[in-house]
Coordinates of C-alpha atoms and ligand atoms in Angstrom, one line a residue:
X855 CA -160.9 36.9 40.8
X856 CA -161.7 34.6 43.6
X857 CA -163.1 35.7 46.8
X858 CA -162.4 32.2 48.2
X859 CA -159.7 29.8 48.1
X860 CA -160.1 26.5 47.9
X861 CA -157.8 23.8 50.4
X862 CA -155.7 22.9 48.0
X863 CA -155.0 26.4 46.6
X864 CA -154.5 28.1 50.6
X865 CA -151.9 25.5 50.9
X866 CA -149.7 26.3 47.6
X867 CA -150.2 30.0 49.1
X868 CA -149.0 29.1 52.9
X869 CA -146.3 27.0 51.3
X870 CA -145.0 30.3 49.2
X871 CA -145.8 33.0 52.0
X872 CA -143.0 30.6 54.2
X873 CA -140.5 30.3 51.1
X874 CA -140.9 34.5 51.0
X875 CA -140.8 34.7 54.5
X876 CA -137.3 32.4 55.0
X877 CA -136.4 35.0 52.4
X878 CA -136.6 37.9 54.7
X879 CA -138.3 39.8 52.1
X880 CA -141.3 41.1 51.7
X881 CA -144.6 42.5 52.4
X882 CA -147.8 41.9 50.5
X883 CA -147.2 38.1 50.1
X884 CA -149.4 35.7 48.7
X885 CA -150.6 34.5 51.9
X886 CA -152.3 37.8 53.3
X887 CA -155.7 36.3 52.6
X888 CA -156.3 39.6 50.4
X889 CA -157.1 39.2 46.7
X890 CA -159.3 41.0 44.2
X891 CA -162.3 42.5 46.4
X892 CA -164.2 43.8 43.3
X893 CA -163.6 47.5 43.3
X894 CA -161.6 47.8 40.2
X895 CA -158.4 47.9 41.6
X896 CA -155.4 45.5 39.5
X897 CA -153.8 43.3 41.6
X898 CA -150.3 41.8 40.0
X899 CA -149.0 38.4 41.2
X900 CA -145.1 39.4 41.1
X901 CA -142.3 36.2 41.2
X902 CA -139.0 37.6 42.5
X903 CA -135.9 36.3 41.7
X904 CA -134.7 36.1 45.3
X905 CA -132.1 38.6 47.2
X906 CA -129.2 37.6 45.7
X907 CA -127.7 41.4 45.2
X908 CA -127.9 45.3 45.8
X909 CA -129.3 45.0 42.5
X910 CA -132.1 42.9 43.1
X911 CA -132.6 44.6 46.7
X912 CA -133.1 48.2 44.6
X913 CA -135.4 46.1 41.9
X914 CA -137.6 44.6 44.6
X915 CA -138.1 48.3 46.6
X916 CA -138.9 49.7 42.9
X917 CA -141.2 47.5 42.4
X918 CA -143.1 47.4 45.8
X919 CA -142.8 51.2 45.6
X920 CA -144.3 52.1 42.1
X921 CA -147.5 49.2 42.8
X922 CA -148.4 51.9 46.1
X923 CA -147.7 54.8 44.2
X924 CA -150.0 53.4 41.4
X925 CA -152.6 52.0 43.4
X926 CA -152.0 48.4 42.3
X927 CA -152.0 45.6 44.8
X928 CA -149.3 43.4 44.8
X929 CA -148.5 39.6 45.9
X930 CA -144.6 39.5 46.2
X931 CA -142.9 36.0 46.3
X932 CA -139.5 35.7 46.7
X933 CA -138.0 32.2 44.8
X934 CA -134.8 32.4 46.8
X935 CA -132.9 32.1 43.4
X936 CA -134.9 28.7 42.8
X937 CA -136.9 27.6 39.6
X938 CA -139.3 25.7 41.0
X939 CA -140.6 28.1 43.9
X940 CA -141.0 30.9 40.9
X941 CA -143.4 28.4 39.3
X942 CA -144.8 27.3 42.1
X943 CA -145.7 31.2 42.9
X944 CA -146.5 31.5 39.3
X945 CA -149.4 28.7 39.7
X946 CA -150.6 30.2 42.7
X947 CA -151.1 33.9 41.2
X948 CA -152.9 32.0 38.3
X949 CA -155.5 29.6 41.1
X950 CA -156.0 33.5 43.0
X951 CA -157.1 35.2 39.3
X952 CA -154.7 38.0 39.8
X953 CA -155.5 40.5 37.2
X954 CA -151.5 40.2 35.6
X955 CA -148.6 38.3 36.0
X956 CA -144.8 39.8 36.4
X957 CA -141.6 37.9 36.8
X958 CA -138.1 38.4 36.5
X959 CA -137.3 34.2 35.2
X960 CA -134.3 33.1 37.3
X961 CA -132.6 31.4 34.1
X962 CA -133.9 31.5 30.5
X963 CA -135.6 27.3 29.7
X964 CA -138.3 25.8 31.3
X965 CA -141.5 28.2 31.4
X966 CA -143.5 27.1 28.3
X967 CA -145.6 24.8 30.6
X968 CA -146.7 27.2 33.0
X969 CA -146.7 30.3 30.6
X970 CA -149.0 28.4 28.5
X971 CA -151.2 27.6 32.1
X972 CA -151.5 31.4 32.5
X973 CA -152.6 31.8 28.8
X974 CA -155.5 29.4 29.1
X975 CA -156.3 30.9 32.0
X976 CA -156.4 34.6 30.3
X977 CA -154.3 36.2 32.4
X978 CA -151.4 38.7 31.1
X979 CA -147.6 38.0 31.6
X980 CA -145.5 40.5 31.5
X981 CA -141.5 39.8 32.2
X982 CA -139.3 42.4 33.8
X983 CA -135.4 42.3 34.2
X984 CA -134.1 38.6 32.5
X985 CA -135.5 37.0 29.4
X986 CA -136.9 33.4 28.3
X987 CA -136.1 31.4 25.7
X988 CA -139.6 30.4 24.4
X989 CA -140.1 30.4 21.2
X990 CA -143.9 31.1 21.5
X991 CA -143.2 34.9 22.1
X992 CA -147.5 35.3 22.7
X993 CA -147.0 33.7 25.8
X994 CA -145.9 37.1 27.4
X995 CA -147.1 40.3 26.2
X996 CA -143.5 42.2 27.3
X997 CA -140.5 42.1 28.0
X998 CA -139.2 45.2 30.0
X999 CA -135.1 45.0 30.6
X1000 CA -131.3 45.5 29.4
X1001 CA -129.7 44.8 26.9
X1002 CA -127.4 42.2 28.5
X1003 CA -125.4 41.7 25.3
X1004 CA -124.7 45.2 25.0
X1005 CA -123.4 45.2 28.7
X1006 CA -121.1 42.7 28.2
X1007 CA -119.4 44.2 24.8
X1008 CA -119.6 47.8 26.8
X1009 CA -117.2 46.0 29.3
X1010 CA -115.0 44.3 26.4
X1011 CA -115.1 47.4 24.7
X1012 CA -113.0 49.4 27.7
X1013 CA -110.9 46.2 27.7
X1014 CA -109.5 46.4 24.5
X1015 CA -109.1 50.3 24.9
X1016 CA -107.3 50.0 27.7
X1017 CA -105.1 47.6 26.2
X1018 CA -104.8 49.2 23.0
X1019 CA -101.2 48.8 21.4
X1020 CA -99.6 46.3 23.9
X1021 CA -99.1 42.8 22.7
X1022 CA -98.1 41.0 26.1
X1023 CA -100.5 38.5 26.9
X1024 CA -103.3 40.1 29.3
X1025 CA -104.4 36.8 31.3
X1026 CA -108.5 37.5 32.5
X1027 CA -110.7 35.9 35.2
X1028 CA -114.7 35.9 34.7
X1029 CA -117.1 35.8 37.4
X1030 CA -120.1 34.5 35.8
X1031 CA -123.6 35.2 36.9
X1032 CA -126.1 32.0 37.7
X1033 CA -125.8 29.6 35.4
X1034 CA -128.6 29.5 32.5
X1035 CA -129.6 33.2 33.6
X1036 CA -129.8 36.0 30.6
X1037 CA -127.6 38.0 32.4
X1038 CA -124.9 35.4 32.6
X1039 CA -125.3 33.6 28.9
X1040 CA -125.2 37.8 27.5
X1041 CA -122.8 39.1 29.7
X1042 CA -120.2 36.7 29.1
X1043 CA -121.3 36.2 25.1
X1044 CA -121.4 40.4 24.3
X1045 CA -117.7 40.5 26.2
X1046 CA -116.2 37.6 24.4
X1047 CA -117.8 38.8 21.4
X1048 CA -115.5 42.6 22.3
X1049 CA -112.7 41.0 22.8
X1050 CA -112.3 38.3 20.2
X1051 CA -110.1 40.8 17.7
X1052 CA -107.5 41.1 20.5
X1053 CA -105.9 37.7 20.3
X1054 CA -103.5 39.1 23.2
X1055 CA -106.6 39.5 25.6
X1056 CA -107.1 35.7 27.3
X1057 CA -109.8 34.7 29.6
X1058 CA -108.0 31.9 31.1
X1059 CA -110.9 31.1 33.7
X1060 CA -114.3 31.5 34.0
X1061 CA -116.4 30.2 36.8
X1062 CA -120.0 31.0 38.1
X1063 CA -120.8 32.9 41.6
X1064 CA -124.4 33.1 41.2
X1065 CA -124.6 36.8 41.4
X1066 CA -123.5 36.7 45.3
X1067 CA -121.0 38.5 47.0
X1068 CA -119.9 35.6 48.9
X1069 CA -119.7 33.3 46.0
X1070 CA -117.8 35.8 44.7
X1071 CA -115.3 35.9 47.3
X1072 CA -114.6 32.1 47.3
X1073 CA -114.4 31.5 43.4
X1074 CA -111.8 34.6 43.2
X1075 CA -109.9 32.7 46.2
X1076 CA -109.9 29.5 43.7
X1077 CA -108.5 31.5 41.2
X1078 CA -106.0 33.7 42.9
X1079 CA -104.7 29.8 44.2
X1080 CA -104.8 28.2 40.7
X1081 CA -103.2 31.4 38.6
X1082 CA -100.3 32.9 39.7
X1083 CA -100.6 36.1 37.3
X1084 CA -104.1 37.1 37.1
X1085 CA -104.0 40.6 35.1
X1086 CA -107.8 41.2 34.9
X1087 CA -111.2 40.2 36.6
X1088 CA -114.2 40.6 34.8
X1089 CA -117.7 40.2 37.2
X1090 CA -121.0 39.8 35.6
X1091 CA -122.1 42.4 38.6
X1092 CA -120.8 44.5 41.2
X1093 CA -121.5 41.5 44.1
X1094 CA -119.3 39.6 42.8
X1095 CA -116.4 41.7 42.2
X1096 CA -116.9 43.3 45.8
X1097 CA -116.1 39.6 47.1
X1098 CA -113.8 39.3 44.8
X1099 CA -111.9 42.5 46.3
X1100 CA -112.3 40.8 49.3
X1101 CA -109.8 37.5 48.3
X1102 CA -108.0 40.1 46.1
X1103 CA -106.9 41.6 49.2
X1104 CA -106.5 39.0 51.6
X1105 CA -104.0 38.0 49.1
X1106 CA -102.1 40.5 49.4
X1107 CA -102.8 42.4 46.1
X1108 CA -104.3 45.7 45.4
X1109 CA -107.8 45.5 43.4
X1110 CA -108.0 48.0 40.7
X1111 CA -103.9 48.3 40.4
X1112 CA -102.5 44.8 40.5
X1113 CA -105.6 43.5 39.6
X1114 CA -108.0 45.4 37.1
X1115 CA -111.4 45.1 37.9
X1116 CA -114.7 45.5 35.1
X1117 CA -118.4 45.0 36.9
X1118 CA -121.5 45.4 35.9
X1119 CA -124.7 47.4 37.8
X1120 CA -123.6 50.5 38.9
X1121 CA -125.0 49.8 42.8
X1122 CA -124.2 52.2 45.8
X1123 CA -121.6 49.6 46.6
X1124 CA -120.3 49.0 43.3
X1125 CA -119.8 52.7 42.8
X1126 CA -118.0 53.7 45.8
X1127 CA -115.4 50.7 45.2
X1128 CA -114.6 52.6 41.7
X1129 CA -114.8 55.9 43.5
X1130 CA -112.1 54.2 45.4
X1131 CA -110.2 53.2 41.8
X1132 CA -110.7 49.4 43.6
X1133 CA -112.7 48.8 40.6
X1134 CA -112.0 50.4 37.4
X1135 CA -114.8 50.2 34.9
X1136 CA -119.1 49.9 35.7
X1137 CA -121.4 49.5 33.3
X1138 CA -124.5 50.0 34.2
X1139 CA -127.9 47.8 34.5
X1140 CA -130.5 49.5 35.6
X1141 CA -133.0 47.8 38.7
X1142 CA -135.7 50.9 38.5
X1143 CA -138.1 48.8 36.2
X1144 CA -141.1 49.4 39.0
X1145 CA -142.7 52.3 37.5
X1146 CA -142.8 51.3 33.6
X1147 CA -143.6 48.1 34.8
X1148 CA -146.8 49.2 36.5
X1149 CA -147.9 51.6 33.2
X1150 CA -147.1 48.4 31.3
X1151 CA -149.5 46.4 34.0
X1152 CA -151.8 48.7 33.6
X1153 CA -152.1 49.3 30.0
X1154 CA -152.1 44.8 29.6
X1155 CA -155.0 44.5 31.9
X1156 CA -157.4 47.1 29.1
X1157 CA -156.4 45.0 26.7
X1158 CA -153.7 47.6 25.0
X1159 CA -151.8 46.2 23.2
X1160 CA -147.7 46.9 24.2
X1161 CA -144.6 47.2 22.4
X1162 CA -143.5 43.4 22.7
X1163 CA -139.2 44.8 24.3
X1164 CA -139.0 47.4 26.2
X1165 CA -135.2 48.6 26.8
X1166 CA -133.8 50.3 29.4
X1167 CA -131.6 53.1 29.5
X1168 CA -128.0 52.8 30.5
X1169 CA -124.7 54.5 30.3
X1170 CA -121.3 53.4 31.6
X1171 CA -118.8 54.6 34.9
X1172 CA -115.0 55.4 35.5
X1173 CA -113.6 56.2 38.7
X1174 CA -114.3 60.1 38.0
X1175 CA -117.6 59.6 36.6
X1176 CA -118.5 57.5 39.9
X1177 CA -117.5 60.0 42.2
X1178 CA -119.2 62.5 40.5
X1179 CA -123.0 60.6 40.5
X1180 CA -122.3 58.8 43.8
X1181 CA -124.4 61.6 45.7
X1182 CA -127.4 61.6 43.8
X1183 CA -127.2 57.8 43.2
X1184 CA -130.7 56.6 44.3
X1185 CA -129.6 52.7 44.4
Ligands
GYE1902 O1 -127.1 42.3 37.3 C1 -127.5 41.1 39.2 C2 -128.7 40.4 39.8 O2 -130.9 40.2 36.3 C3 -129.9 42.2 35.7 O3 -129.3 40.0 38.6 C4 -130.2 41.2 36.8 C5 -128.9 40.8 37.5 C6 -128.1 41.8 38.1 O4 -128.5 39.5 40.7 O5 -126.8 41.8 40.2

């Protein structure tokens, strides 16, 4: 735990509190001058993903909130959907000695290098939300998400219900996640994986819109232009498929009845569109990771040792079952 910074280090840290603040998130950013001050109390470096969604938005406030409630300080970064910013934030937790390291890794190769600078260095890593692909798995102590595989087959899964018994061709769309993320490689690989036994069930395009509503919006445009019949849409999350909605209807179709609509999440947003019947299916991901992460944090920095994956718990939406939770819906 430093009580100084060196030149070198302050600027890293000033470079990082900008990238957060362009962000327009956060709070208790690397460059508050704070750090350990002795008295026992952890302090966790956390990399962010970015903003990119509701999801991330209800991740982030979890996150900020269980560190208060659990007296842990944190350093917030936001990588703006970036790589490179996530290591760079990563480096600069390790030069300030924070007492444990969380990130959610933006896609799943490339963190063996700085992984293995946090190990030398002793400190804990704990990941929260996506996956890496190292194979060293003692490079991280935890790894506390979904099961993205299992949300993509729970959304092939309703697929092939739905179109259980009919042979016409079915002719589906795919809004992928960001490219080289877990949630994209899973969600696409667990629903292809569902639907494989339906030869009748065609994805006959699949295009990413990094996990943004606006990106969203312009791919489904490209695809509505390029495909005359387009039966089904299938969104890696709910972002995405609320853009979508958008070019659905601007073309002049009706989301959820012309066009049958699968997301993943289970936002505010998300949910009232199904509540609607705009979207027809939700399975859920879960963004409240803050507190477990924190008891995880905590249990790291003793030295405990901790279950290596740590799964969430999820369950899946229809239009009834939306209505139904919308009012106690905390995200
Ligand atoms: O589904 C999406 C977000 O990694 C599970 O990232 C997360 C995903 C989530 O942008 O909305």
């Amino acid at each position: 735990m430093l009580k100084r910074w060196s030149a070198a280090v302050l600027g890293g840290v000033l470079l990082l509190g900008a990238l957060t603040a362009c962000g327009g998130e956060n709070s208790n950013d690397a460059g508050n001058g704070g750090g350990a001050k002795g008295d026992g109390k952890i302090t966790m470096g956390f990399a962010q993903v970015g903003a990119e969604s509701g999801w991330r938005t209800a991740n982030t406030k979890s996150i900020q909130d269980a560190a208060a409630a659990a007296g842990i300080e944190l350093k917030f970064s936001d990588a703006q959907q970036k790589q490179e910013n996530q290591i760079k934030a990563i480096r600069s937790y390790i030069a300030q000695k924070v007492d444990v390291i969380a990130f959610s890794p933006v896609v799943e190769s490339g963190w063996d290098t700085v992984l293995k600078e946090a190990k030398d260095a002793k400190i804990p890593v704990i990941l929260t939300d996506r996956a890496v692909d190292s194979k060293d798995t003692t490079l991280y102590k935890s790894f506390l998400g979904s099961d993205f595989v299992v949300e993509g087959k729970k959304a092939g899964e309703w697929l092939v219900k739905e179109y259980e018994g009919k042979t016409d061709q079915v002719n589906i769309v795919e809004l992928q996640g960001t490219t080289g993320s877990a949630p994209a490689n899973d969600r696409k690989s667990g629903f292809a994986d569902a639907i494989k036994g339906s030869p009748n069930l065609k994805i006959i395009a699949s295009q990413t819109g990094d996990f943004t509503r606006a990106k969203g919006k312009e791919v489904m445009e490209a695809f509505l232009k390029a495909n005359p019949k387009i039966d089904v849409l299938y969104a890696h999350n709910d972002d995405m498929a609320l853009g979508a909605i958008e070019a659905i209807e601007a073309a002049g179709k009706k989301p959820g009845t012309d066009i049958k609509i699968i997301s993943v999440d289970a936002v505010k947003d998300g949910m009232t569109a199904l509540s609607q019947n705009k979207i027809n299916f939700i399975v859920e991901c879960s963004p409240l990771l803050g507190p477990q992460l924190m008891d995880l944090a905590k249990k790291v920095v003793k030295g405990e040792s901790v279950q290596q994956r740590i799964l969430t718990e999820e369950t899946t939406f229809t239009p009834e079952q939306a209505k139904a939770a919308l009012p106690d819906r905390k995200y």
